[in-house]
Every structure is written in structure tokens, then in C-alpha cells.
Short mmCIF file of C-alpha atoms and ligand atoms in Angstrom, two decimals:
data_model
loop_
_atom_site.label_atom_id
_atom_site.label_comp_id
_atom_site.label_asym_id
_atom_site.label_seq_id
_atom_site.Cartn_x
_atom_site.Cartn_y
_atom_site.Cartn_z
CA MET Z 1 0.26 -0.15 0.31
CA PRO Z 2 1.84 3.50 -1.08
CA ALA Z 3 2.22 5.89 1.48
CA LEU Z 4 -0.86 8.63 1.93
CA ALA Z 5 -0.73 11.44 -0.32
CA LEU Z 6 -0.68 13.55 3.55
CA ASP Z 7 2.86 11.73 4.51
CA GLY Z 8 4.27 12.47 0.93
CA GLY Z 9 3.14 9.30 -1.12
CA PRO Z 10 1.30 9.69 -4.31
CA GLN Z 11 -1.75 11.34 -5.25
CA VAL Z 12 -4.64 8.60 -6.42
CA ARG Z 13 -6.22 11.65 -8.15
CA THR Z 14 -4.10 13.92 -9.85
CA ARG Z 15 -6.75 15.21 -12.36
CA PRO Z 16 -9.29 17.67 -11.50
CA PHE Z 17 -12.95 16.10 -11.11
CA PRO Z 18 -14.90 17.29 -13.80
CA PRO Z 19 -17.13 20.60 -13.14
CA ARG Z 20 -20.91 20.16 -13.82
CA ARG Z 21 -22.46 22.08 -16.21
CA PRO Z 22 -26.27 22.00 -16.52
CA PHE Z 23 -27.24 24.42 -19.32
CA GLY Z 24 -27.09 23.81 -22.57
CA GLU Z 25 -28.51 25.44 -25.60
CA ARG Z 26 -32.23 24.36 -24.76
CA GLU Z 27 -32.22 27.00 -21.53
CA VAL Z 28 -30.44 29.41 -24.15
CA GLU Z 29 -33.30 29.23 -26.54
CA LEU Z 30 -36.08 29.28 -24.21
CA ALA Z 31 -34.63 32.30 -22.29
CA ALA Z 32 -33.61 34.14 -25.63
CA GLN Z 33 -37.62 33.56 -26.56
CA ALA Z 34 -38.51 35.13 -23.05
CA LEU Z 35 -36.66 38.04 -23.76
CA ARG Z 36 -37.47 38.31 -26.96
CA SER Z 37 -41.61 38.64 -25.73
CA GLN Z 38 -40.70 41.93 -24.23
CA ASN Z 39 -42.03 40.68 -21.02
CA LEU Z 40 -40.23 39.09 -18.07
CA PHE Z 41 -43.23 39.29 -15.59
CA GLY Z 42 -44.39 35.90 -14.41
CA PRO Z 43 -47.80 36.56 -13.63
CA GLY Z 44 -48.04 38.11 -17.25
CA GLY Z 45 -46.15 35.34 -19.34
CA THR Z 46 -46.22 32.05 -20.11
CA MET Z 47 -42.92 30.49 -18.97
CA VAL Z 48 -43.75 30.56 -15.61
CA PRO Z 49 -47.33 29.33 -16.00
CA GLU Z 50 -46.04 26.66 -18.17
CA LEU Z 51 -43.41 25.48 -15.54
CA GLU Z 52 -45.80 25.43 -12.69
CA ARG Z 53 -47.98 22.96 -14.95
CA ARG Z 54 -45.24 21.02 -16.03
CA PHE Z 55 -43.74 20.47 -12.22
CA ALA Z 56 -47.45 19.94 -11.34
CA ALA Z 57 -47.71 17.05 -14.01
CA LEU Z 58 -44.09 15.62 -12.98
CA TYR Z 59 -45.30 15.22 -9.76
CA GLY Z 60 -48.86 13.79 -10.81
CA LEU Z 61 -50.55 16.50 -8.38
CA PRO Z 62 -52.84 19.40 -9.59
CA HIS Z 63 -50.98 22.57 -8.25
CA ALA Z 64 -47.57 23.88 -8.38
CA VAL Z 65 -46.60 27.49 -7.54
CA ALA Z 66 -43.14 28.92 -8.59
CA SER Z 67 -40.99 31.52 -6.57
CA THR Z 68 -38.01 32.99 -6.20
CA SER Z 69 -36.08 30.17 -3.92
CA GLY Z 70 -36.45 27.30 -1.82
CA THR Z 71 -36.65 29.40 1.11
CA ALA Z 72 -39.61 31.26 -0.32
CA ALA Z 73 -41.23 28.03 -1.42
CA ILE Z 74 -40.95 27.12 2.11
CA HIS Z 75 -42.22 30.37 3.31
CA VAL Z 76 -45.18 29.87 0.48
CA ALA Z 77 -46.16 26.73 2.45
CA LEU Z 78 -46.02 28.37 5.72
CA GLY Z 79 -48.23 31.53 4.50
CA ALA Z 80 -50.82 29.34 3.06
CA LEU Z 81 -50.83 27.39 6.44
CA ASN Z 82 -51.62 30.81 8.42
CA PRO Z 83 -50.38 29.25 11.63
CA GLU Z 84 -51.18 30.67 14.95
CA PRO Z 85 -48.05 32.85 16.25
CA GLY Z 86 -46.53 31.14 18.72
CA ASP Z 87 -47.18 27.87 17.20
CA GLU Z 88 -44.39 24.85 16.93
CA ILE Z 89 -42.65 23.39 14.04
CA ILE Z 90 -40.75 20.55 14.72
CA THR Z 91 -38.33 20.06 11.81
CA ALA Z 92 -34.49 18.77 11.10
CA PRO Z 93 -31.31 20.19 12.57
CA ILE Z 94 -29.46 19.23 9.78
CA THR Z 95 -30.48 21.67 7.06
CA ASP Z 96 -29.98 24.84 5.81
CA ALA Z 97 -31.03 28.25 7.39
CA GLY Z 98 -33.99 28.49 4.21
CA THR Z 99 -35.77 25.98 6.28
CA ILE Z 100 -35.93 27.43 9.58
CA ALA Z 101 -35.86 31.40 8.69
CA PRO Z 102 -39.55 31.34 7.27
CA ILE Z 103 -40.65 29.53 10.34
CA ILE Z 104 -39.38 32.63 12.39
CA PHE Z 105 -40.63 35.12 9.99
CA GLN Z 106 -44.26 33.34 10.30
CA ASN Z 107 -44.13 33.77 13.91
CA CYS Z 108 -43.56 30.44 14.70
CA VAL Z 109 -41.35 28.38 16.82
CA PRO Z 110 -38.60 25.52 15.35
CA VAL Z 111 -38.42 22.70 17.03
CA PHE Z 112 -35.73 20.58 16.72
CA ALA Z 113 -36.50 16.95 16.30
CA ASP Z 114 -33.12 14.37 16.79
CA ILE Z 115 -32.16 12.34 13.82
CA ASP Z 116 -30.96 8.44 13.12
CA ASP Z 117 -28.86 6.82 11.05
CA THR Z 118 -30.14 7.61 8.15
CA TYR Z 119 -29.20 11.55 8.62
CA ASN Z 120 -33.01 12.43 8.89
CA ILE Z 121 -35.37 13.40 11.75
CA SER Z 122 -36.25 10.08 13.95
CA PRO Z 123 -40.06 9.54 13.95
CA ARG Z 124 -39.66 8.25 17.57
CA ASP Z 125 -37.57 11.77 18.62
CA VAL Z 126 -40.72 13.85 16.48
CA GLU Z 127 -43.37 12.53 18.78
CA ALA Z 128 -41.30 12.79 21.76
CA ARG Z 129 -41.05 16.89 21.02
CA LEU Z 130 -44.84 16.95 20.29
CA THR Z 131 -46.89 19.30 22.30
CA PRO Z 132 -50.57 20.93 22.54
CA ARG Z 133 -48.86 24.04 20.06
CA THR Z 134 -47.08 21.76 17.58
CA ARG Z 135 -49.31 23.14 14.03
CA ALA Z 136 -46.76 21.44 11.53
CA ILE Z 137 -43.55 18.98 10.87
CA ILE Z 138 -41.13 19.98 7.75
CA ALA Z 139 -39.77 17.19 6.91
CA VAL Z 140 -36.33 17.53 5.38
CA HIS Z 141 -34.72 14.78 2.59
CA LEU Z 142 -31.32 15.39 3.84
CA PHE Z 143 -29.22 15.04 0.82
CA GLY Z 144 -31.71 13.12 -1.15
CA ASN Z 145 -32.35 10.44 1.13
CA PRO Z 146 -36.15 9.92 2.31
CA CYS Z 147 -37.47 10.35 5.27
CA ASP Z 148 -39.35 7.90 6.87
CA MET Z 149 -42.51 8.89 5.68
CA ASP Z 150 -44.67 6.18 6.70
CA ALA Z 151 -43.87 6.87 10.34
CA LEU Z 152 -44.06 10.66 9.96
CA ALA Z 153 -47.35 10.39 8.17
CA ALA Z 154 -48.93 8.17 10.44
CA ILE Z 155 -47.86 11.27 13.49
CA ALA Z 156 -49.20 13.82 11.50
CA ARG Z 157 -52.57 12.10 10.64
CA SER Z 158 -53.25 10.79 14.38
CA ARG Z 159 -52.69 14.15 15.70
CA GLY Z 160 -54.02 16.72 13.02
CA LEU Z 161 -50.58 17.94 11.70
CA THR Z 162 -49.53 19.45 8.55
CA LEU Z 163 -46.83 17.52 6.87
CA ILE Z 164 -44.38 19.88 4.68
CA GLU Z 165 -41.95 18.02 2.81
CA ASP Z 166 -38.48 20.13 2.01
CA CYS Z 167 -37.38 18.82 -0.87
CA CYS Z 168 -34.58 21.50 -1.77
CA GLN Z 169 -32.10 18.99 -2.03
CA ALA Z 170 -34.67 16.12 -3.18
CA HIS Z 171 -35.93 16.61 -6.50
CA LEU Z 172 -37.41 13.50 -7.87
CA THR Z 173 -36.35 11.33 -4.62
CA GLU Z 174 -38.54 8.21 -4.11
CA TYR Z 175 -39.80 6.41 -1.20
CA LYS Z 176 -41.69 3.03 -1.57
CA GLY Z 177 -42.47 4.05 -5.37
CA ARG Z 178 -43.76 7.27 -3.99
CA LEU Z 179 -42.03 10.39 -5.11
CA CYS Z 180 -41.43 13.17 -1.88
CA GLY Z 181 -43.17 16.02 -1.88
CA THR Z 182 -46.50 14.09 -2.40
CA ILE Z 183 -46.72 12.06 0.58
CA GLY Z 184 -47.18 14.95 2.70
CA ASP Z 185 -49.49 18.10 2.59
CA ILE Z 186 -46.89 20.39 0.26
CA GLY Z 187 -43.65 19.64 -0.85
CA CYS Z 188 -41.31 22.45 -1.24
CA PHE Z 189 -38.46 22.52 -4.04
CA SER Z 190 -35.09 25.00 -4.58
CA LEU Z 191 -34.36 25.49 -7.88
CA GLN Z 192 -30.94 27.00 -6.32
CA GLN Z 193 -27.39 26.82 -8.63
CA SER Z 194 -26.08 23.54 -7.13
CA LYS Z 195 -29.79 21.77 -7.38
CA HIS Z 196 -31.15 18.79 -9.57
CA MET Z 197 -32.62 20.92 -11.79
CA THR Z 198 -31.58 24.93 -11.70
CA CYS Z 199 -32.53 28.16 -12.78
CA GLY Z 200 -29.76 30.16 -10.36
CA ASP Z 201 -32.08 30.88 -7.56
CA GLY Z 202 -36.09 29.56 -8.09
CA GLY Z 203 -38.20 27.69 -6.07
CA LEU Z 204 -41.68 25.59 -6.08
CA THR Z 205 -44.49 24.81 -3.94
CA ILE Z 206 -46.46 21.81 -4.50
CA THR Z 207 -49.70 20.32 -2.92
CA ARG Z 208 -53.00 18.32 -4.20
CA ASP Z 209 -55.31 20.78 -1.83
CA PRO Z 210 -57.07 23.48 -4.03
CA ALA Z 211 -57.18 25.66 -0.87
CA LEU Z 212 -54.03 25.65 0.16
CA ALA Z 213 -52.91 25.80 -3.64
CA GLU Z 214 -54.86 29.36 -3.90
CA ARG Z 215 -53.35 30.42 -0.56
CA MET Z 216 -49.95 29.40 -1.44
CA ALA Z 217 -50.50 31.94 -4.94
CA LEU Z 218 -51.63 34.35 -3.13
CA PHE Z 219 -48.81 34.61 -0.47
CA ARG Z 220 -46.38 34.68 -3.18
CA ASP Z 221 -48.40 37.68 -4.77
CA LYS Z 222 -48.55 39.93 -1.80
CA GLY Z 223 -52.56 38.57 -1.26
CA TRP Z 224 -53.50 39.96 -4.44
CA PRO Z 225 -55.69 37.82 -6.42
CA ARG Z 226 -55.53 39.88 -9.90
CA LYS Z 227 -59.22 39.54 -10.63
CA PRO Z 228 -60.82 42.16 -12.43
CA GLY Z 229 -62.61 44.90 -10.55
CA ALA Z 230 -61.12 46.84 -8.09
CA ARG Z 231 -57.55 46.14 -6.52
CA GLY Z 232 -57.35 44.43 -3.29
CA TYR Z 233 -55.35 42.33 -1.18
CA VAL Z 234 -57.01 39.58 0.30
CA LEU Z 235 -54.14 38.29 2.74
CA LEU Z 236 -50.81 38.94 4.08
CA GLY Z 237 -48.07 37.95 1.63
CA LEU Z 238 -44.93 38.76 0.36
CA ASN Z 239 -43.70 39.48 -3.40
CA TYR Z 240 -41.85 35.82 -4.13
CA ARG Z 241 -42.72 36.05 -7.85
CA MET Z 242 -40.53 34.37 -10.24
CA THR Z 243 -39.50 35.78 -13.29
CA GLU Z 244 -39.91 34.43 -16.83
CA LEU Z 245 -36.17 34.07 -17.26
CA GLN Z 246 -36.00 31.92 -14.60
CA GLY Z 247 -39.08 30.31 -15.92
CA ALA Z 248 -37.54 29.56 -19.41
CA VAL Z 249 -34.40 28.30 -17.90
CA ALA Z 250 -36.12 26.39 -15.08
CA LEU Z 251 -38.55 24.89 -17.75
CA ALA Z 252 -35.55 23.97 -20.02
CA GLN Z 253 -34.36 21.84 -16.96
CA ILE Z 254 -37.49 20.01 -16.13
CA GLU Z 255 -36.96 18.01 -19.36
CA LYS Z 256 -33.33 16.58 -17.84
CA VAL Z 257 -34.13 16.55 -14.39
CA ALA Z 258 -35.27 12.49 -14.78
CA ASP Z 259 -32.21 11.73 -16.34
CA VAL Z 260 -29.54 13.82 -13.66
CA VAL Z 261 -31.49 11.74 -10.83
CA ARG Z 262 -30.89 8.48 -12.42
CA ARG Z 263 -27.39 8.91 -12.93
CA ARG Z 264 -27.01 10.49 -9.48
CA ASN Z 265 -28.60 7.80 -8.14
CA GLU Z 266 -26.34 4.94 -10.05
CA LEU Z 267 -23.19 7.08 -8.89
CA GLY Z 268 -24.31 7.40 -5.43
CA ASP Z 269 -24.91 3.84 -4.83
CA ARG Z 270 -22.01 2.68 -6.93
CA LEU Z 271 -19.58 4.50 -4.70
CA SER Z 272 -21.30 3.26 -1.38
CA ALA Z 273 -20.73 -0.67 -3.25
CA LEU Z 274 -17.14 0.49 -3.42
CA VAL Z 275 -16.70 1.67 -0.06
CA ARG Z 276 -18.37 -0.82 2.03
CA GLU Z 277 -15.75 -2.94 2.80
CA ALA Z 278 -13.35 0.54 3.82
CA PRO Z 279 -12.43 0.23 7.58
CA GLY Z 280 -14.00 2.18 9.53
CA VAL Z 281 -16.05 4.00 7.06
CA LEU Z 282 -20.17 3.84 6.85
CA PRO Z 283 -21.41 4.50 3.02
CA SER Z 284 -24.09 7.05 3.02
CA PRO Z 285 -27.51 5.76 3.98
CA VAL Z 286 -30.49 4.61 2.41
CA THR Z 287 -33.59 4.87 3.98
CA PRO Z 288 -35.41 1.54 3.89
CA GLY Z 289 -37.70 1.73 0.62
CA GLY Z 290 -35.96 4.82 -0.69
CA ARG Z 291 -34.28 5.77 -3.72
CA HIS Z 292 -31.45 8.31 -2.78
CA THR Z 293 -30.71 10.80 -5.29
CA TYR Z 294 -27.73 11.85 -4.11
CA TRP Z 295 -27.75 15.94 -4.08
CA SER Z 296 -24.60 15.23 -1.97
CA TYR Z 297 -22.70 12.00 -0.65
CA GLY Z 298 -22.47 11.80 3.02
CA LEU Z 299 -20.76 9.17 4.69
CA ARG Z 300 -19.44 8.77 8.47
CA VAL Z 301 -16.07 8.22 9.31
CA VAL Z 302 -16.09 5.94 12.88
CA GLY Z 303 -13.06 4.55 13.09
CA HIS Z 304 -10.68 7.52 12.34
CA ASP Z 305 -10.63 11.29 13.09
CA PRO Z 306 -13.03 12.23 10.57
CA VAL Z 307 -10.96 16.03 10.76
CA ARG Z 308 -7.89 14.09 9.63
CA PHE Z 309 -9.10 11.58 7.48
CA ALA Z 310 -11.14 14.66 5.35
CA ALA Z 311 -8.11 16.55 4.94
CA ALA Z 312 -6.10 13.48 3.98
CA LEU Z 313 -8.66 12.51 1.32
CA ARG Z 314 -8.28 16.01 0.04
CA ALA Z 315 -4.30 15.55 -0.26
CA GLU Z 316 -5.19 12.13 -2.27
CA GLY Z 317 -7.08 14.93 -4.72
CA VAL Z 318 -10.48 13.94 -3.51
CA PRO Z 319 -12.40 17.22 -2.46
CA CYS Z 320 -14.38 16.91 0.50
CA GLY Z 321 -16.18 18.83 3.80
CA GLN Z 322 -16.56 17.56 6.93
CA GLY Z 323 -19.32 17.98 8.88
CA TYR Z 324 -21.66 19.50 6.21
CA ILE Z 325 -22.77 22.49 7.75
CA GLY Z 326 -20.71 21.82 10.97
CA LYS Z 327 -22.62 22.23 13.62
CA PRO Z 328 -26.44 21.70 13.66
CA ILE Z 329 -28.89 24.79 12.51
CA TYR Z 330 -29.56 25.60 16.09
CA LEU Z 331 -25.97 26.15 17.06
CA CYS Z 332 -24.70 28.28 13.51
CA MET Z 333 -28.25 30.22 12.88
CA GLU Z 334 -26.77 33.07 15.15
CA PRO Z 335 -30.29 34.11 15.78
CA LEU Z 336 -30.99 31.00 17.32
CA ALA Z 337 -28.25 30.32 19.00
CA SER Z 338 -28.41 33.85 20.79
CA ARG Z 339 -31.92 34.13 20.89
CA ARG Z 340 -31.89 37.41 19.25
CA THR Z 341 -34.16 37.50 16.21
CA PHE Z 342 -36.14 41.06 15.65
CA GLY Z 343 -34.36 43.92 17.21
CA ALA Z 344 -33.32 43.26 20.34
CA SER Z 345 -36.42 40.71 21.17
CA SER Z 346 -36.03 36.79 21.07
CA HIS Z 347 -39.87 36.94 19.51
CA PRO Z 348 -41.43 34.78 18.75
CA LEU Z 349 -38.75 32.22 20.37
CA ASP Z 350 -40.21 32.22 23.96
CA GLY Z 351 -43.83 31.32 22.25
CA CYS Z 352 -46.08 34.34 21.64
CA HIS Z 353 -48.59 33.31 24.34
CA GLY Z 354 -46.34 32.04 27.23
CA GLY Z 355 -45.25 29.50 25.78
CA ARG Z 356 -42.01 27.27 27.15
CA ARG Z 357 -38.91 28.71 26.34
CA LEU Z 358 -36.40 26.44 24.17
CA ASP Z 359 -32.94 26.85 24.58
CA TYR Z 360 -31.03 26.43 21.11
CA ALA Z 361 -27.75 25.24 22.85
CA GLU Z 362 -25.43 21.97 22.48
CA GLY Z 363 -27.18 18.58 23.59
CA LEU Z 364 -30.41 19.72 21.99
CA CYS Z 365 -29.88 16.68 19.66
CA PRO Z 366 -27.31 14.55 21.00
CA ARG Z 367 -27.04 12.05 18.18
CA THR Z 368 -27.10 14.74 15.05
CA GLU Z 369 -24.41 16.36 16.90
CA ALA Z 370 -22.28 13.53 17.05
CA ILE Z 371 -23.15 12.11 13.79
CA LEU Z 372 -21.95 15.83 12.43
CA ARG Z 373 -18.87 15.24 14.33
CA GLU Z 374 -18.36 12.17 11.89
CA MET Z 375 -19.74 13.49 8.65
CA VAL Z 376 -17.46 13.61 5.28
CA THR Z 377 -19.23 14.80 2.41
CA LEU Z 378 -18.24 14.20 -1.09
CA ALA Z 379 -19.69 16.48 -4.06
CA ILE Z 380 -21.39 13.60 -6.38
CA HIS Z 381 -23.11 15.07 -9.77
CA GLU Z 382 -24.42 13.49 -13.06
CA HIS Z 383 -21.40 14.40 -15.17
CA LEU Z 384 -19.01 12.59 -12.85
CA ALA Z 385 -17.70 9.28 -15.27
CA ASP Z 386 -17.60 6.09 -13.75
CA ASP Z 387 -13.94 6.09 -13.37
CA ASP Z 388 -14.15 9.70 -11.11
CA ILE Z 389 -16.54 7.37 -8.63
CA ALA Z 390 -13.61 4.61 -8.75
CA ASP Z 391 -10.82 7.51 -7.84
CA MET Z 392 -13.08 8.44 -5.44
CA ALA Z 393 -13.45 5.05 -3.88
CA ALA Z 394 -9.86 3.95 -3.92
CA ALA Z 395 -8.82 7.32 -2.09
CA ILE Z 396 -11.28 6.80 0.48
CA SER Z 397 -10.03 2.91 0.61
CA LYS Z 398 -6.72 4.35 0.73
CA VAL Z 399 -6.92 6.67 3.33
CA ALA Z 400 -8.89 4.49 5.37
CA ALA Z 401 -6.02 1.73 5.48
CA GLY Z 402 -3.70 4.36 5.52
CA LEU Z 403 -4.82 6.01 9.14
CA GLY Z 404 -6.09 2.86 10.03
CA THR Z 405 -2.24 1.77 10.13
CA ARG Z 406 -0.65 4.52 11.52
CA ALA Z 407 -1.19 4.67 15.35
C1 PLP J 501 -32.77 21.18 2.66
C2 PLP J 501 -32.86 22.99 2.33
N1 PLP J 501 -33.96 23.60 2.55
C3 PLP J 501 -33.85 25.30 2.00
C4 PLP J 501 -33.09 25.65 1.46
C5 PLP J 501 -33.57 26.64 1.06
O1 PLP J 501 -33.32 26.90 -0.48
P1 PLP J 501 -32.93 28.47 -1.20
O2 PLP J 501 -30.98 28.56 -1.20
O3 PLP J 501 -33.17 27.85 -2.62
O4 PLP J 501 -33.20 29.45 -0.70
C6 PLP J 501 -31.64 24.89 0.71
C7 PLP J 501 -31.08 25.14 0.24
O5 PLP J 501 -30.00 25.23 0.40
C8 PLP J 501 -31.66 23.08 1.59
O6 PLP J 501 -30.78 22.32 1.29
#
């Protein structure tokens, strides 16, 4: 076994990995078509309504509402739900701030459930954190791996809670043959640059419920029904409207997303198979009954120092990160950790009606904190070749064996 590159040995990989190139001639053509129309305003256009129709059809649901980002898509879901101030929303501690900020802006309290070995919220811990103030669950399908949706849907059903799926990293992810985003009441998607389908920034929110869909569309457009007659604003909403330029690019991306997801699934599963025997390495989990779509590939290093493991992997020529967001979101979102949200206040974190005080501090979700310390993430994308995955696997196996024999 050659020495680790970290110790001056030869690198497994000397060439850079190929970049992802998500856009092609079809995006150029549709974006040009939007520009030539002399209208880039979504509500008066053709691209955004067509994107909404096509995305809803892709998911087999009647309604999709386009918006400006994944964060907006989640806020659109919560705005349509219209919870009472101080209501609690249970969600995941490993996620982007875009899952959490809309909860706070909607005057609700984020409650974090701990995760299990799938990296997703444990249904058992969700149950443990329910209170009479719980209004909804936002299940985050982290990295494209589905949550245990049977169990979460059963909890939501039995308690009369709304189940929202954060599919920002999980386009066309499947759970027991069903698409994530269609299992709960509402599904939310990001079209940010790194996502399976993208227009740089954008969002989509889907539902089968016509009343929710109507409120979602209103919330996205300042509460404005845009009907003939006197202009009025029927609910408190924001301007989260997608433009025709974003719509045009996203429309072109819909034609590709199934192939993107198929390839990522193939590559991610292959990497797992290749590193299964690597000592001290747990490959990316796949939830039973799930089809992982690998927005990112997250493995766990349990037999070595994960920080050193990641450094050794980078030295071998394989870019990787340690810990994804480093700490759980309740510790790395300063407004939560320091309880300073609006002005000098902690509103609405203490509940708006004398609710309990939740401390967003270390120890809140111990399993999450432990798993994040062990996690190493690799960038997987559809433009990698089989050889690229073989090199990643070879580097992981070399580092696992090399670090293991050092002591
Ligand atoms: C799980 C998750 N939720 C929400 C968001 C927010 O999406 P956006 O960045 O498009 O606002 C992201 C994006 O990174 C995400 O990964």
C-alpha cells in the first residue's frame, strides 16, 4: 500500500474532477424566447405558468406555485397554512437556514427533532417533542435521502398536523415507490444553482389541496388575486414572484431532471458499494424503501479522526468537506443560538402566548451533534464518469487503510 499523500506519498487523483455544466442550448433558446417576448414578468407571461403546469404534472399533483427560492417555497407553504403566532413547527437540525427562517418570520417556534442513522429526523423523537402547540412538521430529505415517511405521515395524521416536505435537496427522490413531495400535504423545492434542476435561484411548492394552492399563489403575490375589478389584497403576503427568465431556464431543466437523478442515483449507489469494506467508514445511508438522489454524498468516519480523514482525502486529490454545516442549524444560526431575532428581542422563540422556552444550545439533539462530527461529504453530480467514482472510492479505501495502520 503506497504512503498517504498527506505523508508525501503519490496522490490517487491528480486530475481535477469534471465540473457540473447544468445549462445547454435548450436553456439558451428558452431564455432568448422569454427576452424576445418583451415581458419578463411572471404573472403576465407564459414560461412561469407553463413551468407550474409541467412541474405539477411531473409530480402527478394538480397544483404547483413557482417562487424565487427554496426559502420562499417553504415560506409560501407556511404562509398558506397560516399558523397561529407561537405555534411550534417540528423540523430537522441538519438543514439550510432556508428551512428555519420562514418559520421564524411566520411568527412560529422551530422545534428540532433529533435524527437517526438515516441523517433524517427520527419519527420517535418527533413524537417525543410534540406539544399541544405543535402545528406542523417540516421533514427535510437530507442530501436526497427520503425520511421515514410512513411513520411521519402516521404521526401527522393521528395528531391533525400538517406535514410539509422540504425537498430542496431531493428532486424526484422516491420513498416506497412514491415521489417525495407528494406524500405529505405540501412539497417544497429549491432551484438554486447546485440543485438537481436549477435556474440559478428559484422555488416551487406543490400540493394536491386546492384551498392551500390558492393561498400559496396569493401569499407569493402580496395577497393579490389579480381579478378584474377593484384592486385588493386579501391576505398578508410577500412578493416572491418568479420571473419569466427563471421560468424559461427551469422549464428547460424539467426536460433533464429525470436523467440527472437517474445518473446521480447510479453513481452514489456505486460509490457506496465500492467503499463498503473500507475500515471505519460507513457509506451514505439509504432509508429502507428509499431511492436516494445524491444531491451530496455523506459518509461517516467512525474508525478514524474525521477531520484528519477529510484532510487526507483532499490530499489524495478528492475534494470533500467535513460535517456539512459543521454544527446543527440551531447552533450555526446565530439568531437562534443567541436568541436575538427581531431588534433586541427573541420574538417569537419564547412562544407568543407564554409558551415554553426552548434552549437552542449544545445537547439539544445529541445524535445529530455526534453524527455531524463524523460526517464527510463529497460532491456527486451527473457529469462525473464511472472512473471518477472509482478514484473517489480508491482514495477513501486508501485513506481508511492508511490511517488505520498509523497508530
Ligand atoms: C434542505 C434545504 N432547505 C431549504 C433550502 C433553501 O433553498 P434556497 O437556497 O433556494 O433558498 C436549501 C438550499 O440550500 C436546502 O438545501
